[in-house]
GROMACS .gro file of C-alpha atoms in nm:
model
  327
    1MET     CA    1  12.194 -10.375  -6.755
    2LYS     CA    2  11.995 -10.498  -7.054
    3LEU     CA    3  11.622 -10.571  -7.064
    4ASN     CA    4  11.532 -10.934  -7.122
    5LEU     CA    5  11.299 -10.898  -7.421
    6LYS     CA    6  11.130 -11.151  -7.646
    7ARG     CA    7  11.008 -10.872  -7.874
    8PRO     CA    8  11.053 -10.492  -7.884
    9LEU     CA    9  10.926 -10.280  -7.596
   10ALA     CA   10  10.811  -9.932  -7.705
   11PHE     CA   11  10.835  -9.668  -7.432
   12PHE     CA   12  10.628  -9.366  -7.529
   13ASP     CA   13  10.525  -9.034  -7.379
   14LEU     CA   14  10.273  -8.774  -7.494
   15GLU     CA   15  10.237  -8.403  -7.445
   16THR     CA   16   9.876  -8.298  -7.500
   17THR     CA   17   9.632  -8.009  -7.505
   18GLY     CA   18   9.487  -8.132  -7.175
   19VAL     CA   19   9.394  -8.437  -6.970
   20ASN     CA   20   9.050  -8.524  -7.113
   21VAL     CA   21   9.111  -8.860  -7.284
   22GLY     CA   22   8.813  -8.828  -7.516
   23ALA     CA   23   8.850  -8.462  -7.615
   24ASP     CA   24   9.214  -8.352  -7.589
   25ARG     CA   25   9.477  -8.410  -7.858
   26ILE     CA   26   9.847  -8.490  -7.886
   27VAL     CA   27  10.092  -8.205  -7.950
   28GLU     CA   28  10.413  -8.407  -7.914
   29ILE     CA   29  10.499  -8.777  -7.910
   30ALA     CA   30  10.827  -8.950  -7.837
   31ILE     CA   31  10.886  -9.324  -7.869
   32LEU     CA   32  11.192  -9.512  -7.748
   33LYS     CA   33  11.187  -9.862  -7.895
   34ALA     CA   34  11.404 -10.099  -7.693
   35MET     CA   35  11.500 -10.398  -7.910
   36PRO     CA   36  11.569 -10.755  -7.796
   37ASP     CA   37  11.934 -10.719  -7.902
   38GLY     CA   38  11.984 -10.423  -7.668
   39THR     CA   39  11.972 -10.147  -7.930
   40GLU     CA   40  11.741  -9.848  -7.892
   41ILE     CA   41  11.557  -9.649  -8.160
   42ILE     CA   42  11.398  -9.311  -8.085
   43LYS     CA   43  11.130  -9.135  -8.288
   44SER     CA   44  11.008  -8.794  -8.173
   45MET     CA   45  10.777  -8.547  -8.346
   46ARG     CA   46  10.542  -8.260  -8.278
   47ILE     CA   47  10.181  -8.285  -8.388
   48ASN     CA   48   9.929  -8.021  -8.494
   49PRO     CA   49   9.629  -8.097  -8.268
   50GLU     CA   50   9.388  -7.904  -8.494
   51MET     CA   51   9.267  -7.713  -8.190
   52PRO     CA   52   9.410  -7.431  -7.975
   53ILE     CA   53   9.648  -7.534  -7.696
   54PRO     CA   54   9.520  -7.396  -7.363
   55LEU     CA   55   9.769  -7.164  -7.196
   56HIS     CA   56   9.783  -7.370  -6.876
   57SER     CA   57   9.891  -7.672  -7.082
   58SER     CA   58  10.152  -7.472  -7.274
   59LEU     CA   59  10.299  -7.347  -6.947
   60ILE     CA   60  10.356  -7.710  -6.843
   61HIS     CA   61  10.514  -7.857  -7.157
   62GLY     CA   62  10.638  -7.539  -7.324
   63ILE     CA   63  10.464  -7.599  -7.658
   64TYR     CA   64  10.252  -7.313  -7.795
   65ASP     CA   65  10.021  -7.280  -8.094
   66GLU     CA   66  10.292  -7.117  -8.309
   67ASP     CA   67  10.527  -7.409  -8.237
   68ILE     CA   68  10.300  -7.661  -8.406
   69ALA     CA   69  10.140  -7.441  -8.673
   70THR     CA   70  10.327  -7.619  -8.956
   71ALA     CA   71  10.351  -7.960  -8.786
   72PRO     CA   72  10.165  -8.257  -8.939
   73THR     CA   73   9.831  -8.369  -8.800
   74PHE     CA   74   9.812  -8.705  -8.623
   75LYS     CA   75   9.609  -8.846  -8.912
   76ALA     CA   76   9.893  -8.759  -9.150
   77VAL     CA   77  10.150  -8.957  -8.948
   78ALA     CA   78   9.925  -9.227  -8.798
   79VAL     CA   79  10.034  -9.500  -9.038
   80GLU     CA   80  10.402  -9.411  -8.988
   81LEU     CA   81  10.367  -9.427  -8.609
   82SER     CA   82  10.168  -9.750  -8.619
   83GLU     CA   83  10.430  -9.916  -8.840
   84PHE     CA   84  10.715  -9.786  -8.622
   85ILE     CA   85  10.557  -9.937  -8.309
   86GLY     CA   86  10.475 -10.256  -8.500
   87ASP     CA   87  10.406 -10.554  -8.275
   88ALA     CA   88  10.602 -10.407  -7.983
   89ASP     CA   89  10.475 -10.421  -7.627
   90LEU     CA   90  10.405 -10.080  -7.472
   91ALA     CA   91  10.556  -9.905  -7.172
   92GLY     CA   92  10.536  -9.561  -7.017
   93TYR     CA   93  10.488  -9.359  -6.702
   94ASN     CA   94  10.119  -9.344  -6.606
   95SER     CA   95  10.064  -9.485  -6.954
   96ASN     CA   96   9.781  -9.724  -6.863
   97ARG     CA   97   9.554  -9.445  -6.743
   98PHE     CA   98   9.654  -9.167  -6.982
   99ASP     CA   99   9.900  -9.221  -7.269
  100ILE     CA  100   9.754  -9.549  -7.399
  101PRO     CA  101   9.388  -9.429  -7.392
  102VAL     CA  102   9.486  -9.101  -7.563
  103ILE     CA  103   9.687  -9.259  -7.844
  104LEU     CA  104   9.414  -9.519  -7.902
  105GLU     CA  105   9.165  -9.235  -7.945
  106GLU     CA  106   9.395  -9.065  -8.197
  107PHE     CA  107   9.443  -9.389  -8.396
  108LEU     CA  108   9.066  -9.447  -8.408
  109ARG     CA  109   9.002  -9.090  -8.526
  110ALA     CA  110   9.257  -9.153  -8.801
  111GLY     CA  111   9.074  -9.470  -8.903
  112ILE     CA  112   9.340  -9.711  -8.773
  113ASP     CA  113   9.232 -10.000  -8.550
  114PHE     CA  114   9.552 -10.028  -8.344
  115ASP     CA  115   9.543 -10.387  -8.220
  116MET     CA  116   9.593 -10.424  -7.844
  117SER     CA  117   9.477 -10.783  -7.810
  118ASP     CA  118   9.820 -10.951  -7.793
  119ARG     CA  119  10.031 -10.673  -7.643
  120LYS     CA  120  10.181 -10.646  -7.297
  121PHE     CA  121  10.185 -10.302  -7.138
  122VAL     CA  122  10.415 -10.198  -6.855
  123ASP     CA  123  10.332  -9.889  -6.649
  124VAL     CA  124  10.651  -9.783  -6.474
  125GLN     CA  125  10.455  -9.551  -6.246
  126ASN     CA  126  10.263  -9.843  -6.100
  127ILE     CA  127  10.586 -10.017  -6.002
  128PHE     CA  128  10.708  -9.697  -5.845
  129HIS     CA  129  10.384  -9.612  -5.664
  130GLN     CA  130  10.347  -9.959  -5.524
  131MET     CA  131  10.708  -9.985  -5.414
  132GLU     CA  132  10.793  -9.624  -5.322
  133GLN     CA  133  10.500  -9.390  -5.411
  134ARG     CA  134  10.669  -9.088  -5.570
  135THR     CA  135  10.659  -8.873  -5.892
  136LEU     CA  136  10.870  -8.917  -6.206
  137ARG     CA  137  11.112  -8.642  -6.101
  138ALA     CA  138  11.149  -8.801  -5.757
  139ALA     CA  139  11.173  -9.146  -5.914
  140TYR     CA  140  11.456  -9.038  -6.141
  141LYS     CA  141  11.634  -8.874  -5.849
  142TYR     CA  142  11.570  -9.174  -5.622
  143TYR     CA  143  11.665  -9.454  -5.861
  144CYS     CA  144  11.919  -9.285  -6.086
  145GLY     CA  145  12.059  -9.016  -5.857
  146LYS     CA  146  12.003  -8.747  -6.122
  147ASP     CA  147  11.777  -8.454  -6.198
  148ILE     CA  148  11.573  -8.451  -6.519
  149ILE     CA  149  11.709  -8.192  -6.759
  150ASN     CA  150  11.434  -8.020  -6.959
  151ALA     CA  151  11.154  -8.192  -6.766
  152HIS     CA  152  10.813  -8.208  -6.935
  153SER     CA  153  10.956  -8.240  -7.280
  154ALA     CA  154  10.840  -8.572  -7.418
  155GLU     CA  155  11.186  -8.701  -7.510
  156ALA     CA  156  11.345  -8.607  -7.177
  157ASP     CA  157  11.057  -8.765  -6.982
  158ILE     CA  158  11.053  -9.088  -7.180
  159THR     CA  159  11.432  -9.130  -7.157
  160ALA     CA  160  11.407  -9.082  -6.781
  161THR     CA  161  11.121  -9.336  -6.766
  162TYR     CA  162  11.328  -9.595  -6.951
  163GLN     CA  163  11.626  -9.546  -6.719
  164VAL     CA  164  11.400  -9.560  -6.411
  165LEU     CA  165  11.262  -9.900  -6.521
  166LEU     CA  166  11.613 -10.039  -6.564
  167ALA     CA  167  11.704  -9.915  -6.214
  168GLN     CA  168  11.381 -10.056  -6.067
  169ILE     CA  169  11.450 -10.402  -6.208
  170GLU     CA  170  11.800 -10.393  -6.065
  171ARG     CA  171  11.683 -10.267  -5.724
  172TYR     CA  172  11.378 -10.493  -5.674
  173LYS     CA  173  11.484 -10.817  -5.843
  174ASP     CA  174  11.495 -11.005  -5.507
  175VAL     CA  175  11.264 -10.781  -5.301
  176ASP     CA  176  10.943 -10.922  -5.152
  177PHE     CA  177  10.610 -10.748  -5.211
  178GLU     CA  178  10.294 -10.815  -5.008
  179ASP     CA  179   9.964 -10.745  -5.183
  180LYS     CA  180   9.630 -10.653  -5.021
  181GLN     CA  181   9.540 -11.020  -4.977
  182GLY     CA  182   9.864 -11.087  -4.788
  183LYS     CA  183  10.023 -11.279  -5.074
  184ILE     CA  184  10.402 -11.234  -5.087
  185SER     CA  185  10.590 -11.244  -5.417
  186GLN     CA  186  10.886 -11.093  -5.599
  187PRO     CA  187  10.700 -10.931  -5.890
  188VAL     CA  188  10.962 -10.693  -6.027
  189GLN     CA  189  11.153 -10.918  -6.265
  190ASN     CA  190  11.347 -10.865  -6.586
  191ASP     CA  191  11.052 -11.003  -6.778
  192VAL     CA  192  10.788 -10.800  -6.963
  193GLU     CA  193  10.504 -11.044  -6.891
  194ALA     CA  194  10.576 -11.035  -6.516
  195LEU     CA  195  10.592 -10.654  -6.524
  196HIS     CA  196  10.270 -10.646  -6.728
  197ILE     CA  197  10.088 -10.848  -6.461
  198PHE     CA  198  10.229 -10.638  -6.174
  199THR     CA  199  10.149 -10.301  -6.333
  200ASN     CA  200   9.796 -10.386  -6.444
  201MET     CA  201   9.628 -10.456  -6.112
  202ASN     CA  202   9.283 -10.341  -6.226
  203LYS     CA  203   9.293 -10.541  -6.553
  204PRO     CA  204   9.136 -10.266  -6.767
  205VAL     CA  205   8.907 -10.349  -7.056
  206ASP     CA  206   8.913 -10.007  -7.224
  207PHE     CA  207   9.219  -9.841  -7.058
  208ALA     CA  208   9.008  -9.538  -6.964
  209GLY     CA  209   8.892  -9.742  -6.663
  210ARG     CA  210   8.520  -9.737  -6.740
  211MET     CA  211   8.525 -10.118  -6.764
  212VAL     CA  212   8.761 -10.366  -6.597
  213PHE     CA  213   8.787 -10.744  -6.566
  214ASN     CA  214   8.680 -10.910  -6.242
  215GLU     CA  215   8.840 -11.217  -6.086
  216ASN     CA  216   8.644 -11.438  -6.327
  217ASP     CA  217   8.774 -11.244  -6.631
  218GLU     CA  218   8.427 -11.098  -6.691
  219GLU     CA  219   8.390 -10.736  -6.801
  220ILE     CA  220   8.232 -10.523  -6.528
  221PHE     CA  221   8.143 -10.155  -6.512
  222ASN     CA  222   8.380  -9.951  -6.298
  223PHE     CA  223   8.169  -9.637  -6.262
  224GLY     CA  224   7.817  -9.510  -6.207
  225LYS     CA  225   7.504  -9.685  -6.083
  226HIS     CA  226   7.608 -10.022  -6.227
  227LYS     CA  227   7.959 -10.024  -6.083
  228GLY     CA  228   8.062 -10.381  -5.999
  229LYS     CA  229   7.799 -10.542  -6.222
  230THR     CA  230   7.900 -10.740  -6.529
  231VAL     CA  231   7.835 -10.561  -6.857
  232GLU     CA  232   7.627 -10.852  -6.988
  233GLN     CA  233   7.418 -10.852  -6.669
  234VAL     CA  234   7.336 -10.485  -6.727
  235PHE     CA  235   7.249 -10.556  -7.091
  236ASP     CA  236   7.007 -10.826  -6.967
  237THR     CA  237   6.824 -10.593  -6.727
  238GLU     CA  238   6.873 -10.251  -6.888
  239PRO     CA  239   6.974 -10.280  -7.257
  240SER     CA  240   6.910  -9.906  -7.305
  241TYR     CA  241   7.228  -9.845  -7.102
  242TYR     CA  242   7.424  -9.947  -7.413
  243ALA     CA  243   7.256  -9.673  -7.620
  244TRP     CA  244   7.313  -9.420  -7.341
  245MET     CA  245   7.686  -9.492  -7.338
  246LYS     CA  246   7.709  -9.488  -7.718
  247GLN     CA  247   7.554  -9.141  -7.724
  248GLY     CA  248   7.750  -9.018  -7.422
  249ASP     CA  249   8.083  -8.840  -7.390
  250PHE     CA  250   8.292  -9.156  -7.358
  251PRO     CA  251   8.624  -9.228  -7.535
  252LEU     CA  252   8.601  -9.394  -7.876
  253TYR     CA  253   8.798  -9.696  -7.756
  254THR     CA  254   8.556  -9.742  -7.467
  255LYS     CA  255   8.269  -9.745  -7.717
  256LYS     CA  256   8.461  -9.987  -7.941
  257LYS     CA  257   8.502 -10.239  -7.657
  258LEU     CA  258   8.138 -10.184  -7.558
  259ASP     CA  259   8.034 -10.269  -7.917
  260GLU     CA  260   8.235 -10.592  -7.902
  261ILE     CA  261   8.064 -10.699  -7.579
  262TRP     CA  262   7.720 -10.601  -7.715
  263ALA     CA  263   7.778 -10.806  -8.034
  264ARG     CA  264   7.886 -11.109  -7.830
  265TRP     CA  265   7.588 -11.071  -7.595
  266SER     CA  266   7.342 -11.032  -7.886
  267LYS     CA  267   7.477 -11.346  -8.054
  268LYS     CA  268   7.433 -11.544  -7.732
  269LYS     CA  269   7.076 -11.413  -7.695
  270ASP     CA  270   6.991 -11.515  -8.052
  271LEU     CA  271   7.135 -11.863  -8.002
  272LEU     CA  272   6.941 -11.904  -7.677
  273LYS     CA  273   6.620 -11.795  -7.852
  274GLN     CA  274   6.676 -12.048  -8.130
  275GLU     CA  275   6.738 -12.326  -7.875
  276ARG     CA  276   6.415 -12.241  -7.691
  277GLN     CA  277   6.216 -12.243  -8.017
  278GLN     CA  278   6.362 -12.580  -8.114
  279LEU     CA  279   6.283 -12.722  -7.768
  280ALA     CA  280   5.927 -12.591  -7.783
  281GLU     CA  281   5.881 -12.741  -8.129
  282ALA     CA  282   6.012 -13.077  -8.009
  283ASN     CA  283   5.774 -13.080  -7.710
  284ARG     CA  284   5.464 -12.970  -7.902
  285PRO     CA  285   5.188 -13.248  -7.912
  286LYS     CA  286   5.152 -13.411  -8.253
  287GLN     CA  287   4.813 -13.356  -8.421
  288ALA     CA  288   4.616 -13.655  -8.552
  289GLN     CA  289   4.682 -13.699  -8.919
  290PRO     CA  290   4.374 -13.712  -9.147
  291ARG     CA  291   4.305 -14.047  -9.312
  292PRO     CA  292   4.443 -14.051  -9.660
  293GLN     CA  293   4.175 -14.061  -9.926
  294GLN     CA  294   4.131 -14.385 -10.105
  295VAL     CA  295   4.366 -14.379 -10.395
  296GLN     CA  296   4.203 -14.455 -10.726
  297GLU     CA  297   4.389 -14.721 -10.911
  298LYS     CA  298   4.522 -14.626 -11.249
  299GLY     CA  299   4.273 -14.704 -11.523
  300GLN     CA  300   3.984 -14.759 -11.281
  301ALA     CA  301   3.668 -14.551 -11.333
  302ALA     CA  302   3.567 -14.322 -11.054
  303PRO     CA  303   3.282 -14.462 -10.847
  304VAL     CA  304   2.944 -14.323 -10.955
  305LYS     CA  305   2.716 -14.193 -10.685
  306LYS     CA  306   2.393 -14.394 -10.694
  307GLU     CA  307   2.074 -14.191 -10.717
  308LYS     CA  308   1.732 -14.305 -10.604
  309PRO     CA  309   1.519 -14.423 -10.895
  310ALA     CA  310   1.238 -14.191 -11.012
  311VAL     CA  311   0.891 -14.274 -10.878
  312ASP     CA  312   0.583 -14.266 -11.109
  313VAL     CA  313   0.313 -14.015 -11.008
  314THR     CA  314  -0.010 -14.189 -10.903
  315ASN     CA  315  -0.366 -14.065 -10.863
  316ASP     CA  316  -0.333 -14.101 -10.485
  317MET     CA  317  -0.036 -13.867 -10.484
  318LEU     CA  318  -0.227 -13.609 -10.688
  319GLU     CA  319  -0.522 -13.630 -10.447
  320GLN     CA  320  -0.294 -13.573 -10.148
  321LEU     CA  321  -0.138 -13.266 -10.312
  322LYS     CA  322  -0.482 -13.128 -10.394
  323MET     CA  323  -0.588 -13.166 -10.034
  324LYS     CA  324  -0.270 -13.004  -9.904
  325PHE     CA  325  -0.282 -12.698 -10.127
  326GLY     CA  326  -0.657 -12.669 -10.154
  327LYS     CA  327  -0.671 -12.736 -10.519
   0.00000   0.00000   0.00000
C-alpha cells in the first residue's frame, strides 16, 4: 500500500553514545523520506560524536570509536541534514521521547534552529504499544511476518519501522480503540494528522517530557515539585524557578521553550503593569489649579506699589524719643 501524504514524511532513526538526551551524541543517523508520489529517498551516515563511545553502547549498535574516527561531526553536516529533511513531517520508533529530542539538541549545538512549529510527528511505537504492546523486533515479526536482519543498525531499524507503519495502517484501518475516558474511535488511519494526534497523547511542549500541554492547551510542568502546575503560574509565585532550570542539566530545547514562555509571560506582566499605572493615573484626584496671574496688557506700565508718604519730625516726637532712651 501507499501512504496518503500531503507532504513528505521523514522516518529517521539514531544510534547514539547513550540515552541521556542532553549529554549523549549521535554516532549514526538514517533517514527514509517517503514522498507524496510514493517514492522513497534514503540518506544514511555515521557521525563523529566528539566523545568516546561507551563500550555498552557499542555492544548494542556495533559502532566503535575507530569506526567513526574519520566521520564528519554533526555540526559539519547539520545544514545538509536540515535541508534534506526540509519541511517534512517526522516519524520514527520511540521518536517522540528519544530521537526527536536528541536531534533537536544536536541542531541547537550546531547553531540551527530546526523549526518544529508546523510539523506533524508520528511515533510508530505509540501505535504499537497502545494496540499490541510489543518491541520493534516483535512488531516487525507480528505485522510483517519477518525477522529484522542486522538489527540495531540505523538503516535496518528505520526500514523495519517504515514497513511496520504500513502494516499497522492496513491492519487497524477499521479497528475500534477505546481510550481511558471510554471514548471509542478508529484512530489508525492513512492520514498523518490523525496518526500525529493518536501518537502524541501527552502533547509534549519540549519533547523531553519536562513540559506538556494540558486540556486547555496551557504549558504545565511534568516533573518535580510543580508537576501539574502551569508554567506561568509557577513564574507568578516562584520566578526563581526559571533561573534554576536555565542553570540546570536540562536539554537545550527544553530551555529554548522555557525562554519562549518566560518572554511571553514577561510581556504580559509589563502590559498589566502599564494598564494599572494608567488606571491609577485616571483615578487620581485633580489638584486645584492656581489662579493665573493678571496678564499685563501690551504697552501698559506695570502698576507701581504705593508707599506711605514721609512724615515730618516734630518736637513732640523728639521729646518722646528722649524719654524712651533716656536722652
